Short mmCIF file of C-alpha atoms in Angstrom, two decimals:
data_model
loop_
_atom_site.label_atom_id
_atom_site.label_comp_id
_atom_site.label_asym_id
_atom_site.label_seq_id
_atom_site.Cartn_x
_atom_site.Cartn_y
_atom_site.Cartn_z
CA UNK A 550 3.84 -20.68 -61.25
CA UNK A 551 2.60 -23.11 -63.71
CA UNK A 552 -0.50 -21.90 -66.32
CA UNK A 553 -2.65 -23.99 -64.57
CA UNK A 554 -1.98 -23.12 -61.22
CA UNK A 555 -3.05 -19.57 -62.32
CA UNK A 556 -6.14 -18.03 -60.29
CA UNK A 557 -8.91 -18.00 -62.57
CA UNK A 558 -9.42 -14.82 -64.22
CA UNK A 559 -11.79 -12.45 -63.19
CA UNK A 560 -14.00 -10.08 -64.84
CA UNK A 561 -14.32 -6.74 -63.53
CA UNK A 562 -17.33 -4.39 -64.01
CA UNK A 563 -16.61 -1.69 -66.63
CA UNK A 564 -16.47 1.89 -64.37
CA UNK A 565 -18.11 3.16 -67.82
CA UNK A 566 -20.97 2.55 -69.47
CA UNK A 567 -21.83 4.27 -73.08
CA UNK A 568 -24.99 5.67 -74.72
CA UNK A 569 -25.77 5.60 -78.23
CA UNK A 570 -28.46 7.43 -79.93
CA UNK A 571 -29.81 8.76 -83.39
CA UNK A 572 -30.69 11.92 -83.54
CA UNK A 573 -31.50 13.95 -86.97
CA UNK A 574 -28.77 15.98 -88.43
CA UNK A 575 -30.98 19.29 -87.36
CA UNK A 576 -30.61 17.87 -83.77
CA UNK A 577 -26.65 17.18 -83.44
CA UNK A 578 -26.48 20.35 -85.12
CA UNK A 579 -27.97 22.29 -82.45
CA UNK A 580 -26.08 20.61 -80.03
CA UNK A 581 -22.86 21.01 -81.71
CA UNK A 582 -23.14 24.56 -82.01
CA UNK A 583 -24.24 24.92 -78.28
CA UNK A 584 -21.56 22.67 -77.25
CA UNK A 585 -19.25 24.96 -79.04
CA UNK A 586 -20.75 28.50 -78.25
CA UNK A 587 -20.20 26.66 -73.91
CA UNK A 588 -16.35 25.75 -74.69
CA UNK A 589 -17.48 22.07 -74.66
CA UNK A 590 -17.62 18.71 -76.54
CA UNK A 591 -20.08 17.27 -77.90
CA UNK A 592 -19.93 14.52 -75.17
CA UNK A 593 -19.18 16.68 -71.98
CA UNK A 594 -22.40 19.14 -73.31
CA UNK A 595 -24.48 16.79 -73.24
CA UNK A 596 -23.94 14.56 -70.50
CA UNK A 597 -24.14 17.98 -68.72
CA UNK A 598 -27.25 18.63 -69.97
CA UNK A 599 -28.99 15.23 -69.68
CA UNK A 600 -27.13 14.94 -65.83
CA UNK A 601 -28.46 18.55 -64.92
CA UNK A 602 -32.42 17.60 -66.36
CA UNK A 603 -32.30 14.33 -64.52
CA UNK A 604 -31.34 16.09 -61.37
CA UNK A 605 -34.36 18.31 -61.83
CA UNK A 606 -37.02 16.00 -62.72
CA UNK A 607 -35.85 14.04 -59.53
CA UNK A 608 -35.95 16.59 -57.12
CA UNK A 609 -39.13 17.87 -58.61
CA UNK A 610 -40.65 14.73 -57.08
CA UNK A 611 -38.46 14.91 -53.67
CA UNK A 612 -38.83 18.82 -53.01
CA UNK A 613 -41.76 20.91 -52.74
CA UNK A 614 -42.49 24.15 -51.23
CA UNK A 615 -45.40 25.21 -49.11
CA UNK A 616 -46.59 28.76 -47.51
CA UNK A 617 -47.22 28.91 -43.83
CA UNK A 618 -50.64 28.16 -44.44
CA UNK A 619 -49.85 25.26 -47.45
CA UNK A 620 -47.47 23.69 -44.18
CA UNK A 621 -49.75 23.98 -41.54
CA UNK A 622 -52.68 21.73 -43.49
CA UNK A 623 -49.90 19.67 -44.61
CA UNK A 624 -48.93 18.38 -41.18
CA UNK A 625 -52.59 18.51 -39.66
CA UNK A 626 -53.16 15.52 -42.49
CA UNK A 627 -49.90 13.58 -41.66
CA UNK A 628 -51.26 14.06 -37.76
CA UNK A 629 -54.51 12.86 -38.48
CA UNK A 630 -54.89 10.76 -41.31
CA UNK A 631 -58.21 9.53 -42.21
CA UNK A 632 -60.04 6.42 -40.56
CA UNK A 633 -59.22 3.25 -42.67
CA UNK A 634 -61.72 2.51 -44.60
CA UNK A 635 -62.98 -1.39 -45.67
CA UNK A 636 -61.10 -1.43 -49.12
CA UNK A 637 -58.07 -0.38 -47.52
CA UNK A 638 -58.48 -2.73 -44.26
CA UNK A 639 -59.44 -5.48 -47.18
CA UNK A 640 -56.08 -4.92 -48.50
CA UNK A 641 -53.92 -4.97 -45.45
CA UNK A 642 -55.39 -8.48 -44.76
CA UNK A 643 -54.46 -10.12 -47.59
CA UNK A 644 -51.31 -11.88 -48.19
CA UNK A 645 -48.81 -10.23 -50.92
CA UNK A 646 -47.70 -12.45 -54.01
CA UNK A 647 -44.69 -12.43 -52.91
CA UNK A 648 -45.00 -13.93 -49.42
CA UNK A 649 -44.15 -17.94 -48.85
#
């Protein structure tokens, strides 16, 4: 096959991405000793730690917990929402900025 007859090449998205970040000295201190005092590196503790806080701060926003009584008011207001009122009709009429 001839150079030109080649398919063209073809980028491929990296599977990777990386993060770069200063920190003071005090900082990757503190990390590098807990990183050590968990049997990890540097990297691996703190991909750990920033995967395991954005797991949290997600589900903090997903999950929530009620009491029988918290549940029970809960789904009375999903059954019986509130009449709409003009602002909110207002809005429902008009067209959105994105719409041809």
């Amino acid at each position: 096959m001839a150079a030109t007859d080649r398919a063209p090449a073809t980028r491929r998205a990296p599977s990777e991405a990386s993060i770069s970040m200063r920190v003071s000295r005090e900082t990757l201190s503190l990390i590098d000793d807990a990183a050590m005092a968990d049997g990890k590196s540097r990297t691996e503790f703190v991909l750990e730690s920033a995967r395991r806080h954005a797991v949290d701060v997600l589900v903090d926003r997903r999950l929530f917990v009620l009491d029988e009584a918290q549940h029970a008011a809960f789904v009375h207001a999903l059954d019986n929402p509130p009449a709409p009122r003009p602002k909110l009709k207002a809005l429902m009429r008009r067209k959105p900025a994105w719409a041809p």
